[in-house]
PDB file of C-alpha atoms in Angstrom:
ATOM      1  CA  MET A   1     -19.888  42.698  25.500  1.00  0.00           C
ATOM      2  CA  SER A   2     -18.682  40.774  22.493  1.00  0.00           C
ATOM      3  CA  ASP A   3     -19.248  37.053  22.302  1.00  0.00           C
ATOM      4  CA  ARG A   4     -16.241  36.545  20.058  1.00  0.00           C
ATOM      5  CA  LYS A   5     -13.601  34.283  21.463  1.00  0.00           C
ATOM      6  CA  PRO A   6     -10.035  35.488  21.677  1.00  0.00           C
ATOM      7  CA  PHE A   7      -7.734  34.181  19.041  1.00  0.00           C
ATOM      8  CA  ARG A   8      -5.458  31.536  20.646  1.00  0.00           C
ATOM      9  CA  TRP A   9      -2.079  32.421  19.493  1.00  0.00           C
ATOM     10  CA  HIS A  10      -0.407  29.668  21.361  1.00  0.00           C
ATOM     11  CA  ILE A  11      -2.163  27.135  19.132  1.00  0.00           C
ATOM     12  CA  LEU A  12      -0.764  28.789  16.010  1.00  0.00           C
ATOM     13  CA  VAL A  13       2.789  28.829  17.514  1.00  0.00           C
ATOM     14  CA  PHE A  14       2.410  25.242  18.438  1.00  0.00           C
ATOM     15  CA  LEU A  15       1.414  24.103  15.011  1.00  0.00           C
ATOM     16  CA  ALA A  16       3.851  26.405  13.137  1.00  0.00           C
ATOM     17  CA  PRO A  17       6.915  24.095  13.144  1.00  0.00           C
ATOM     18  CA  ALA A  18       4.920  21.104  11.958  1.00  0.00           C
ATOM     19  CA  VAL A  19       3.180  23.220   9.227  1.00  0.00           C
ATOM     20  CA  LEU A  20       6.591  24.516   8.079  1.00  0.00           C
ATOM     21  CA  VAL A  21       8.211  21.080   7.978  1.00  0.00           C
ATOM     22  CA  TYR A  22       5.198  19.533   6.190  1.00  0.00           C
ATOM     23  CA  THR A  23       5.126  22.379   3.614  1.00  0.00           C
ATOM     24  CA  ALA A  24       8.903  22.107   2.914  1.00  0.00           C
ATOM     25  CA  ILE A  25       8.951  18.322   2.536  1.00  0.00           C
ATOM     26  CA  MET A  26       5.462  17.683   1.064  1.00  0.00           C
ATOM     27  CA  ILE A  27       3.600  20.698  -0.354  1.00  0.00           C
ATOM     28  CA  ILE A  28       6.370  22.373  -2.159  1.00  0.00           C
ATOM     29  CA  PRO A  29       7.706  19.238  -3.815  1.00  0.00           C
ATOM     30  CA  LEU A  30       4.191  18.360  -4.906  1.00  0.00           C
ATOM     31  CA  PHE A  31       3.490  21.576  -6.597  1.00  0.00           C
ATOM     32  CA  ALA A  32       7.031  21.503  -8.050  1.00  0.00           C
ATOM     33  CA  THR A  33       6.268  18.088  -9.617  1.00  0.00           C
ATOM     34  CA  LEU A  34       2.979  19.336 -10.945  1.00  0.00           C
ATOM     35  CA  ASN A  35       4.620  22.300 -12.501  1.00  0.00           C
ATOM     36  CA  LEU A  36       7.419  20.128 -13.998  1.00  0.00           C
ATOM     37  CA  SER A  37       4.801  17.983 -15.703  1.00  0.00           C
ATOM     38  CA  LEU A  38       3.696  20.963 -17.768  1.00  0.00           C
ATOM     39  CA  PHE A  39       6.880  21.534 -19.390  1.00  0.00           C
ATOM     40  CA  THR A  40       9.164  19.799 -21.852  1.00  0.00           C
ATOM     41  CA  LYS A  41      12.583  20.252 -23.076  1.00  0.00           C
ATOM     42  CA  VAL A  42      13.525  21.291 -26.560  1.00  0.00           C
ATOM     43  CA  ASP A  43      17.162  21.584 -27.344  1.00  0.00           C
ATOM     44  CA  ARG A  44      17.822  21.553 -23.635  1.00  0.00           C
ATOM     45  CA  VAL A  45      15.526  24.577 -23.084  1.00  0.00           C
ATOM     46  CA  SER A  46      12.395  24.051 -20.930  1.00  0.00           C
ATOM     47  CA  GLN A  47       9.242  25.041 -22.793  1.00  0.00           C
ATOM     48  CA  PHE A  48       5.619  25.206 -21.476  1.00  0.00           C
ATOM     49  CA  ASN A  49       3.919  22.136 -22.963  1.00  0.00           C
ATOM     50  CA  GLY A  50       0.584  22.251 -21.098  1.00  0.00           C
ATOM     51  CA  LEU A  51      -1.091  18.903 -20.960  1.00  0.00           C
ATOM     52  CA  GLY A  52       1.056  17.713 -23.842  1.00  0.00           C
ATOM     53  CA  ASN A  53       2.966  15.236 -21.672  1.00  0.00           C
ATOM     54  CA  PHE A  54      -0.147  13.692 -20.516  1.00  0.00           C
ATOM     55  CA  ARG A  55      -1.462  13.264 -24.000  1.00  0.00           C
ATOM     56  CA  THR A  56       1.830  11.559 -24.814  1.00  0.00           C
ATOM     57  CA  LEU A  57       1.621   9.312 -21.685  1.00  0.00           C
ATOM     58  CA  PHE A  58      -1.959   8.221 -22.414  1.00  0.00           C
ATOM     59  CA  GLY A  59      -2.149   8.471 -26.271  1.00  0.00           C
ATOM     60  CA  ASP A  60       1.271   7.660 -27.793  1.00  0.00           C
ATOM     61  CA  PRO A  61       1.609   3.846 -28.121  1.00  0.00           C
ATOM     62  CA  ARG A  62       5.317   4.098 -27.033  1.00  0.00           C
ATOM     63  CA  TRP A  63       4.314   5.288 -23.600  1.00  0.00           C
ATOM     64  CA  SER A  64       0.705   4.365 -23.211  1.00  0.00           C
ATOM     65  CA  ALA A  65       1.368   0.452 -23.518  1.00  0.00           C
ATOM     66  CA  SER A  66       3.991   0.759 -20.573  1.00  0.00           C
ATOM     67  CA  PHE A  67       1.725   2.962 -18.473  1.00  0.00           C
ATOM     68  CA  TRP A  68      -1.427   0.796 -18.702  1.00  0.00           C
ATOM     69  CA  ASN A  69       0.654  -2.394 -18.190  1.00  0.00           C
ATOM     70  CA  ALA A  70       2.163  -0.674 -14.854  1.00  0.00           C
ATOM     71  CA  LEU A  71      -1.321   0.449 -13.769  1.00  0.00           C
ATOM     72  CA  GLY A  72      -2.830  -2.975 -14.429  1.00  0.00           C
ATOM     73  CA  ASN A  73      -0.064  -4.620 -12.488  1.00  0.00           C
ATOM     74  CA  ASN A  74      -0.391  -2.112  -9.644  1.00  0.00           C
ATOM     75  CA  THR A  75      -4.097  -2.804  -9.505  1.00  0.00           C
ATOM     76  CA  TRP A  76      -3.538  -6.581  -9.271  1.00  0.00           C
ATOM     77  CA  PHE A  77      -0.824  -5.973  -6.653  1.00  0.00           C
ATOM     78  CA  PHE A  78      -3.411  -4.048  -4.569  1.00  0.00           C
ATOM     79  CA  ILE A  79      -6.248  -6.785  -5.199  1.00  0.00           C
ATOM     80  CA  VAL A  80      -3.964  -9.503  -3.852  1.00  0.00           C
ATOM     81  CA  HIS A  81      -3.265  -7.514  -0.630  1.00  0.00           C
ATOM     82  CA  MET A  82      -7.016  -6.738  -0.288  1.00  0.00           C
ATOM     83  CA  LEU A  83      -8.051 -10.404  -0.748  1.00  0.00           C
ATOM     84  CA  VAL A  84      -5.303 -12.124   1.138  1.00  0.00           C
ATOM     85  CA  GLN A  85      -3.465  -9.767   3.375  1.00  0.00           C
ATOM     86  CA  ASN A  86      -6.421  -8.064   4.990  1.00  0.00           C
ATOM     87  CA  PRO A  87      -8.590 -11.115   5.601  1.00  0.00           C
ATOM     88  CA  ILE A  88      -5.729 -12.930   7.144  1.00  0.00           C
ATOM     89  CA  GLY A  89      -4.923 -10.023   9.276  1.00  0.00           C
ATOM     90  CA  ILE A  90      -8.496  -9.954  10.624  1.00  0.00           C
ATOM     91  CA  LEU A  91      -8.600 -13.663  11.212  1.00  0.00           C
ATOM     92  CA  LEU A  92      -5.162 -13.494  13.147  1.00  0.00           C
ATOM     93  CA  ALA A  93      -6.434 -10.517  15.207  1.00  0.00           C
ATOM     94  CA  ALA A  94      -9.726 -12.452  16.059  1.00  0.00           C
ATOM     95  CA  ILE A  95      -7.742 -15.370  17.117  1.00  0.00           C
ATOM     96  CA  LEU A  96      -5.088 -13.483  19.224  1.00  0.00           C
ATOM     97  CA  SER A  97      -7.813 -11.360  20.966  1.00  0.00           C
ATOM     98  CA  ASN A  98      -9.180 -14.548  22.616  1.00  0.00           C
ATOM     99  CA  PRO A  99      -8.298 -14.124  26.317  1.00  0.00           C
ATOM    100  CA  ARG A 100      -8.083 -17.947  26.678  1.00  0.00           C
ATOM    101  CA  LEU A 101      -5.198 -18.257  24.003  1.00  0.00           C
ATOM    102  CA  ARG A 102      -1.860 -18.928  25.680  1.00  0.00           C
ATOM    103  CA  GLY A 103       1.302 -17.304  24.224  1.00  0.00           C
ATOM    104  CA  ALA A 104      -0.575 -14.478  22.359  1.00  0.00           C
ATOM    105  CA  ALA A 105       2.003 -11.979  23.028  1.00  0.00           C
ATOM    106  CA  PHE A 106       4.642 -14.235  21.372  1.00  0.00           C
ATOM    107  CA  TYR A 107       2.545 -14.863  18.278  1.00  0.00           C
ATOM    108  CA  ARG A 108       1.827 -11.194  17.898  1.00  0.00           C
ATOM    109  CA  THR A 109       5.474 -10.381  18.083  1.00  0.00           C
ATOM    110  CA  ALA A 110       6.421 -13.055  15.653  1.00  0.00           C
ATOM    111  CA  ILE A 111       3.962 -12.032  13.140  1.00  0.00           C
ATOM    112  CA  PHE A 112       4.788  -8.417  13.283  1.00  0.00           C
ATOM    113  CA  ILE A 113       8.524  -8.743  13.151  1.00  0.00           C
ATOM    114  CA  PRO A 114       8.770  -9.035   9.317  1.00  0.00           C
ATOM    115  CA  THR A 115       7.189  -5.473   9.074  1.00  0.00           C
ATOM    116  CA  ILE A 116      10.385  -3.923  10.462  1.00  0.00           C
ATOM    117  CA  LEU A 117      12.682  -5.777   7.982  1.00  0.00           C
ATOM    118  CA  SER A 118      14.181  -3.784   5.042  1.00  0.00           C
ATOM    119  CA  PHE A 119      12.616  -4.167   1.650  1.00  0.00           C
ATOM    120  CA  VAL A 120      16.150  -4.960   0.224  1.00  0.00           C
ATOM    121  CA  VAL A 121      16.597  -7.770   2.776  1.00  0.00           C
ATOM    122  CA  VAL A 122      13.180  -9.230   2.095  1.00  0.00           C
ATOM    123  CA  GLY A 123      13.475  -9.102  -1.633  1.00  0.00           C
ATOM    124  CA  PHE A 124      16.943 -10.504  -1.797  1.00  0.00           C
ATOM    125  CA  VAL A 125      16.308 -13.356   0.723  1.00  0.00           C
ATOM    126  CA  TRP A 126      13.087 -14.476  -1.006  1.00  0.00           C
ATOM    127  CA  LYS A 127      14.732 -14.367  -4.403  1.00  0.00           C
ATOM    128  CA  LEU A 128      17.409 -16.729  -3.018  1.00  0.00           C
ATOM    129  CA  MET A 129      14.945 -18.961  -1.414  1.00  0.00           C
ATOM    130  CA  LEU A 130      12.861 -19.292  -4.586  1.00  0.00           C
ATOM    131  CA  SER A 131      15.788 -19.812  -6.779  1.00  0.00           C
ATOM    132  CA  PRO A 132      15.536 -23.065  -8.791  1.00  0.00           C
ATOM    133  CA  ILE A 133      19.338 -23.452  -8.706  1.00  0.00           C
ATOM    134  CA  TRP A 134      20.388 -22.712  -5.071  1.00  0.00           C
ATOM    135  CA  GLY A 135      17.196 -21.903  -3.336  1.00  0.00           C
ATOM    136  CA  VAL A 136      15.742 -23.887  -0.454  1.00  0.00           C
ATOM    137  CA  ALA A 137      12.094 -23.892  -1.845  1.00  0.00           C
ATOM    138  CA  PRO A 138      12.659 -27.153  -3.920  1.00  0.00           C
ATOM    139  CA  ASP A 139      14.062 -29.020  -1.091  1.00  0.00           C
ATOM    140  CA  LEU A 140      11.386 -27.934   1.265  1.00  0.00           C
ATOM    141  CA  LEU A 141       8.689 -28.993  -1.188  1.00  0.00           C
ATOM    142  CA  ASN A 142      10.527 -32.365  -1.878  1.00  0.00           C
ATOM    143  CA  ALA A 143      10.468 -32.933   1.824  1.00  0.00           C
ATOM    144  CA  VAL A 144       6.692 -32.872   2.026  1.00  0.00           C
ATOM    145  CA  GLY A 145       6.297 -34.680  -1.330  1.00  0.00           C
ATOM    146  CA  LEU A 146       5.198 -31.647  -3.250  1.00  0.00           C
ATOM    147  CA  LYS A 147       8.215 -31.051  -5.408  1.00  0.00           C
ATOM    148  CA  SER A 148       6.323 -31.460  -8.525  1.00  0.00           C
ATOM    149  CA  LEU A 149       4.445 -28.089  -7.617  1.00  0.00           C
ATOM    150  CA  PHE A 150       7.684 -26.008  -7.700  1.00  0.00           C
ATOM    151  CA  ALA A 151       8.360 -23.713 -10.524  1.00  0.00           C
ATOM    152  CA  PRO A 152      10.432 -20.656 -11.005  1.00  0.00           C
ATOM    153  CA  TRP A 153       7.871 -18.371 -10.036  1.00  0.00           C
ATOM    154  CA  LEU A 154       9.695 -15.083 -10.163  1.00  0.00           C
ATOM    155  CA  GLY A 155      10.967 -16.103 -13.570  1.00  0.00           C
ATOM    156  CA  LYS A 156       7.583 -16.781 -15.249  1.00  0.00           C
ATOM    157  CA  GLU A 157       5.426 -13.899 -16.354  1.00  0.00           C
ATOM    158  CA  ALA A 158       2.183 -15.471 -15.261  1.00  0.00           C
ATOM    159  CA  TYR A 159       3.292 -16.022 -11.725  1.00  0.00           C
ATOM    160  CA  ALA A 160       6.027 -13.364 -10.934  1.00  0.00           C
ATOM    161  CA  LEU A 161       3.858 -10.466  -9.906  1.00  0.00           C
ATOM    162  CA  THR A 162       1.359 -12.657  -7.713  1.00  0.00           C
ATOM    163  CA  THR A 163       4.523 -14.144  -6.034  1.00  0.00           C
ATOM    164  CA  LEU A 164       5.825 -10.727  -5.164  1.00  0.00           C
ATOM    165  CA  ALA A 165       2.421  -9.596  -3.941  1.00  0.00           C
ATOM    166  CA  LEU A 166       2.299 -12.733  -1.701  1.00  0.00           C
ATOM    167  CA  ILE A 167       5.685 -11.951  -0.315  1.00  0.00           C
ATOM    168  CA  SER A 168       4.597  -8.448   0.525  1.00  0.00           C
ATOM    169  CA  VAL A 169       1.669  -9.981   2.229  1.00  0.00           C
ATOM    170  CA  TRP A 170       3.901 -12.083   4.376  1.00  0.00           C
ATOM    171  CA  GLN A 171       6.017  -8.979   5.316  1.00  0.00           C
ATOM    172  CA  PHE A 172       3.029  -6.688   6.171  1.00  0.00           C
ATOM    173  CA  VAL A 173       0.256  -8.886   7.408  1.00  0.00           C
ATOM    174  CA  GLY A 174       1.275  -7.842  10.991  1.00  0.00           C
ATOM    175  CA  ILE A 175       0.078  -4.205  10.369  1.00  0.00           C
ATOM    176  CA  PRO A 176      -3.708  -4.878   9.718  1.00  0.00           C
ATOM    177  CA  MET A 177      -3.491  -7.657  12.350  1.00  0.00           C
ATOM    178  CA  MET A 178      -2.320  -5.197  15.049  1.00  0.00           C
ATOM    179  CA  LEU A 179      -4.853  -2.479  14.022  1.00  0.00           C
ATOM    180  CA  ILE A 180      -7.739  -4.792  14.081  1.00  0.00           C
ATOM    181  CA  TYR A 181      -6.465  -6.396  17.309  1.00  0.00           C
ATOM    182  CA  ALA A 182      -6.582  -2.859  18.882  1.00  0.00           C
ATOM    183  CA  ALA A 183      -9.982  -2.261  17.583  1.00  0.00           C
ATOM    184  CA  LEU A 184     -11.229  -5.578  19.007  1.00  0.00           C
ATOM    185  CA  LEU A 185      -9.753  -4.627  22.417  1.00  0.00           C
ATOM    186  CA  SER A 186     -11.572  -1.258  22.287  1.00  0.00           C
ATOM    187  CA  ILE A 187     -15.049  -2.872  22.108  1.00  0.00           C
ATOM    188  CA  PRO A 188     -16.801  -2.171  25.454  1.00  0.00           C
ATOM    189  CA  GLU A 189     -17.069  -5.070  27.852  1.00  0.00           C
ATOM    190  CA  GLU A 190     -20.691  -4.312  28.228  1.00  0.00           C
ATOM    191  CA  VAL A 191     -21.338  -5.038  24.524  1.00  0.00           C
ATOM    192  CA  ILE A 192     -19.673  -8.407  24.859  1.00  0.00           C
ATOM    193  CA  GLU A 193     -21.354  -9.402  28.046  1.00  0.00           C
ATOM    194  CA  ALA A 194     -24.827  -8.471  26.613  1.00  0.00           C
ATOM    195  CA  SER A 195     -24.265 -10.804  23.608  1.00  0.00           C
ATOM    196  CA  GLU A 196     -23.075 -13.539  25.920  1.00  0.00           C
ATOM    197  CA  MET A 197     -26.209 -13.206  27.890  1.00  0.00           C
ATOM    198  CA  ASP A 198     -28.168 -13.563  24.754  1.00  0.00           C
ATOM    199  CA  GLY A 199     -26.320 -16.777  23.844  1.00  0.00           C
ATOM    200  CA  ILE A 200     -24.112 -15.353  21.216  1.00  0.00           C
ATOM    201  CA  THR A 201     -20.523 -16.684  21.718  1.00  0.00           C
ATOM    202  CA  GLY A 202     -17.525 -17.796  19.639  1.00  0.00           C
ATOM    203  CA  ALA A 203     -17.498 -17.301  16.025  1.00  0.00           C
ATOM    204  CA  SER A 204     -21.183 -16.200  15.872  1.00  0.00           C
ATOM    205  CA  GLN A 205     -20.329 -13.411  18.296  1.00  0.00           C
ATOM    206  CA  PHE A 206     -17.405 -12.221  16.084  1.00  0.00           C
ATOM    207  CA  TRP A 207     -19.543 -12.182  12.897  1.00  0.00           C
ATOM    208  CA  LYS A 208     -22.578 -10.668  14.375  1.00  0.00           C
ATOM    209  CA  ILE A 209     -21.323  -8.299  17.117  1.00  0.00           C
ATOM    210  CA  LYS A 210     -17.555  -7.624  16.742  1.00  0.00           C
ATOM    211  CA  LEU A 211     -17.302  -7.456  13.013  1.00  0.00           C
ATOM    212  CA  PRO A 212     -19.872  -4.699  12.410  1.00  0.00           C
ATOM    213  CA  LEU A 213     -18.156  -2.672  15.244  1.00  0.00           C
ATOM    214  CA  ILE A 214     -14.619  -2.824  13.694  1.00  0.00           C
ATOM    215  CA  LEU A 215     -15.828  -2.005  10.258  1.00  0.00           C
ATOM    216  CA  PRO A 216     -14.647   1.661  10.483  1.00  0.00           C
ATOM    217  CA  SER A 217     -11.090   0.160  11.308  1.00  0.00           C
ATOM    218  CA  ILE A 218     -11.317  -2.238   8.367  1.00  0.00           C
ATOM    219  CA  GLY A 219     -12.063   0.762   6.222  1.00  0.00           C
ATOM    220  CA  ILE A 220      -9.084   2.630   7.337  1.00  0.00           C
ATOM    221  CA  ILE A 221      -6.837  -0.483   6.697  1.00  0.00           C
ATOM    222  CA  SER A 222      -8.350  -0.772   3.192  1.00  0.00           C
ATOM    223  CA  ILE A 223      -7.536   2.795   2.189  1.00  0.00           C
ATOM    224  CA  LEU A 224      -4.036   2.481   3.850  1.00  0.00           C
ATOM    225  CA  THR A 225      -3.499  -0.711   1.794  1.00  0.00           C
ATOM    226  CA  PHE A 226      -4.651   1.199  -1.349  1.00  0.00           C
ATOM    227  CA  VAL A 227      -2.326   4.110  -0.779  1.00  0.00           C
ATOM    228  CA  GLY A 228       0.787   1.963   0.201  1.00  0.00           C
ATOM    229  CA  ASN A 229       0.360  -0.311  -2.797  1.00  0.00           C
ATOM    230  CA  PHE A 230      -0.124   2.371  -5.484  1.00  0.00           C
ATOM    231  CA  ASN A 231       3.126   3.871  -3.870  1.00  0.00           C
ATOM    232  CA  ALA A 232       4.972   0.564  -3.936  1.00  0.00           C
ATOM    233  CA  PHE A 233       8.406   0.384  -5.351  1.00  0.00           C
ATOM    234  CA  ASP A 234      11.078  -1.102  -3.080  1.00  0.00           C
ATOM    235  CA  LEU A 235      10.301  -4.694  -3.012  1.00  0.00           C
ATOM    236  CA  ILE A 236       9.864  -5.001  -6.860  1.00  0.00           C
ATOM    237  CA  TYR A 237      13.013  -3.202  -7.413  1.00  0.00           C
ATOM    238  CA  SER A 238      15.038  -5.116  -5.040  1.00  0.00           C
ATOM    239  CA  ALA A 239      13.825  -8.434  -6.330  1.00  0.00           C
ATOM    240  CA  GLN A 240      13.359  -7.866 -10.023  1.00  0.00           C
ATOM    241  CA  GLY A 241      15.429  -4.709 -10.777  1.00  0.00           C
ATOM    242  CA  ALA A 242      14.383  -1.537 -12.516  1.00  0.00           C
ATOM    243  CA  LEU A 243      13.256  -3.415 -15.639  1.00  0.00           C
ATOM    244  CA  ALA A 244      10.750  -5.364 -13.427  1.00  0.00           C
ATOM    245  CA  GLY A 245      11.213  -8.566 -15.329  1.00  0.00           C
ATOM    246  CA  PRO A 246      10.488 -11.102 -16.747  1.00  0.00           C
ATOM    247  CA  ASN A 247       9.398  -8.972 -19.745  1.00  0.00           C
ATOM    248  CA  PHE A 248       7.982  -6.059 -17.471  1.00  0.00           C
ATOM    249  CA  ALA A 249       5.568  -8.664 -16.048  1.00  0.00           C
ATOM    250  CA  THR A 250       6.125  -6.993 -12.572  1.00  0.00           C
ATOM    251  CA  ASP A 251       6.454  -3.470 -13.698  1.00  0.00           C
ATOM    252  CA  ILE A 252       4.291  -1.095 -11.523  1.00  0.00           C
ATOM    253  CA  LEU A 253       3.878   2.645 -11.561  1.00  0.00           C
ATOM    254  CA  GLY A 254       6.840   3.114  -9.115  1.00  0.00           C
ATOM    255  CA  THR A 255       9.367   1.165 -11.334  1.00  0.00           C
ATOM    256  CA  PHE A 256       7.872   2.814 -14.507  1.00  0.00           C
ATOM    257  CA  LEU A 257       8.454   6.318 -12.906  1.00  0.00           C
ATOM    258  CA  TYR A 258      11.879   5.420 -11.824  1.00  0.00           C
ATOM    259  CA  ARG A 259      13.061   4.324 -15.358  1.00  0.00           C
ATOM    260  CA  THR A 260      11.449   7.290 -16.893  1.00  0.00           C
ATOM    261  CA  PHE A 261      12.624   9.954 -14.534  1.00  0.00           C
ATOM    262  CA  PHE A 262      16.312   8.877 -13.920  1.00  0.00           C
ATOM    263  CA  GLY A 263      16.806   6.679 -16.974  1.00  0.00           C
ATOM    264  CA  PHE A 264      18.003   3.067 -17.027  1.00  0.00           C
ATOM    265  CA  GLN A 265      20.537   1.444 -19.261  1.00  0.00           C
ATOM    266  CA  LEU A 266      19.854   2.642 -22.839  1.00  0.00           C
ATOM    267  CA  GLN A 267      16.787   4.544 -21.827  1.00  0.00           C
ATOM    268  CA  LEU A 268      17.579   8.393 -21.100  1.00  0.00           C
ATOM    269  CA  GLY A 269      15.924   9.884 -18.314  1.00  0.00           C
ATOM    270  CA  ASP A 270      13.080  12.441 -18.877  1.00  0.00           C
ATOM    271  CA  GLN A 271      12.239  14.512 -15.868  1.00  0.00           C
ATOM    272  CA  ASN A 272       9.259  16.056 -17.436  1.00  0.00           C
ATOM    273  CA  MET A 273       7.644  12.741 -18.358  1.00  0.00           C
ATOM    274  CA  GLY A 274       8.773  11.289 -15.094  1.00  0.00           C
ATOM    275  CA  ALA A 275       6.844  14.190 -13.300  1.00  0.00           C
ATOM    276  CA  ALA A 276       3.801  13.492 -15.584  1.00  0.00           C
ATOM    277  CA  ILE A 277       3.684   9.802 -14.360  1.00  0.00           C
ATOM    278  CA  ALA A 278       4.130  11.069 -10.795  1.00  0.00           C
ATOM    279  CA  THR A 279       1.204  13.417 -11.250  1.00  0.00           C
ATOM    280  CA  ALA A 280      -0.913  10.652 -12.741  1.00  0.00           C
ATOM    281  CA  MET A 281      -0.061   8.496  -9.619  1.00  0.00           C
ATOM    282  CA  PHE A 282      -1.093  11.383  -7.409  1.00  0.00           C
ATOM    283  CA  PHE A 283      -4.382  11.834  -8.914  1.00  0.00           C
ATOM    284  CA  ILE A 284      -5.128   8.134  -8.971  1.00  0.00           C
ATOM    285  CA  ILE A 285      -4.360   7.831  -5.355  1.00  0.00           C
ATOM    286  CA  LEU A 286      -6.353  11.125  -4.714  1.00  0.00           C
ATOM    287  CA  ILE A 287      -9.375   9.837  -6.498  1.00  0.00           C
ATOM    288  CA  GLY A 288      -9.322   6.541  -4.487  1.00  0.00           C
ATOM    289  CA  VAL A 289      -8.967   8.252  -1.201  1.00  0.00           C
ATOM    290  CA  CYS A 290     -11.876  10.698  -2.033  1.00  0.00           C
ATOM    291  CA  ILE A 291     -14.117   7.779  -2.984  1.00  0.00           C
ATOM    292  CA  TYR A 292     -13.341   6.230   0.431  1.00  0.00           C
ATOM    293  CA  LEU A 293     -13.898   9.538   2.403  1.00  0.00           C
ATOM    294  CA  PHE A 294     -17.130  10.667   0.674  1.00  0.00           C
ATOM    295  CA  ALA A 295     -18.807   7.348  -0.304  1.00  0.00           C
ATOM    296  CA  ILE A 296     -17.564   4.696   2.088  1.00  0.00           C
ATOM    297  CA  GLN A 297     -16.632   6.397   5.380  1.00  0.00           C
ATOM    298  CA  THR A 298     -19.977   8.118   5.742  1.00  0.00           C
ATOM    299  CA  ARG A 299     -21.710   4.702   5.712  1.00  0.00           C
ATOM    300  CA  LEU A 300     -19.177   3.303   8.084  1.00  0.00           C
ATOM    301  CA  ARG A 301     -19.737   5.969  10.751  1.00  0.00           C
ATOM    302  CA  ARG A 302     -23.026   4.308  11.847  1.00  0.00           C
ATOM    303  CA  TYR A 303     -21.033   1.380  13.294  1.00  0.00           C
ATOM    304  CA  GLN A 304     -19.013   3.546  15.466  1.00  0.00           C
ATOM    305  CA  PHE A 305     -19.552   3.260  19.272  1.00  0.00           C
TER     306      PHE A 305
END
């Protein structure tokens, strides 16, 4: 008798719709973009250009300056989220997971609500609040005696990007909080009870027992933060427009791609160069994800329970 297991056709039938939908909206557009980045238009006729668009993007001063500026801004946008959003999310989750805390459900809901708001609403409202002319920020700082600290943060090159990053942190800190909160609740009670029997409680218990056990979840949050921030576009566009002012100080890869692909004001759209920027973004994200999967995740597996 053969030991081969029969092919389970019902699994294939079950997965087929999802595979078809994913292929139609993800795989085909991805390869179409990669293909488009290899062509250029001469007298409105598409001609194969190989890696010429990428040589222009990285080597031509007219393009490379904008690309490296956008990439640097994107990197700083991501760093702010990693250093501010995720630690705050972990701290909030640790506090809210305390069974003796009253009103924890209300606090979780209040912190998570901004994540369901539209980017357009968040960007427009914060721009109004921080306006030095009709915003409420100067009056609020004046009420606590700190009006001297106010500045037109969205209008200064040195502060605009960091200000937008902190607004994004305010909006999305609820996501890492909820993920870490769920990870903390999944820690077996036996582990907690054993640590308490050894005299490890409070903050010491979190640092020595809980934190190592939730490191895989923190790793997942970190890679999601990386992917989300290098795909960012909406908040910058709604608050600062396609030109990502002042003087492109808030320009990131998403807004750079938008101006290049569709054109804006006096800049004509170039679909081939836009596809090249999109391809570069894809490979930047792909490299970051691969580094996480093959260099970091394998080390974090030891902490899973």
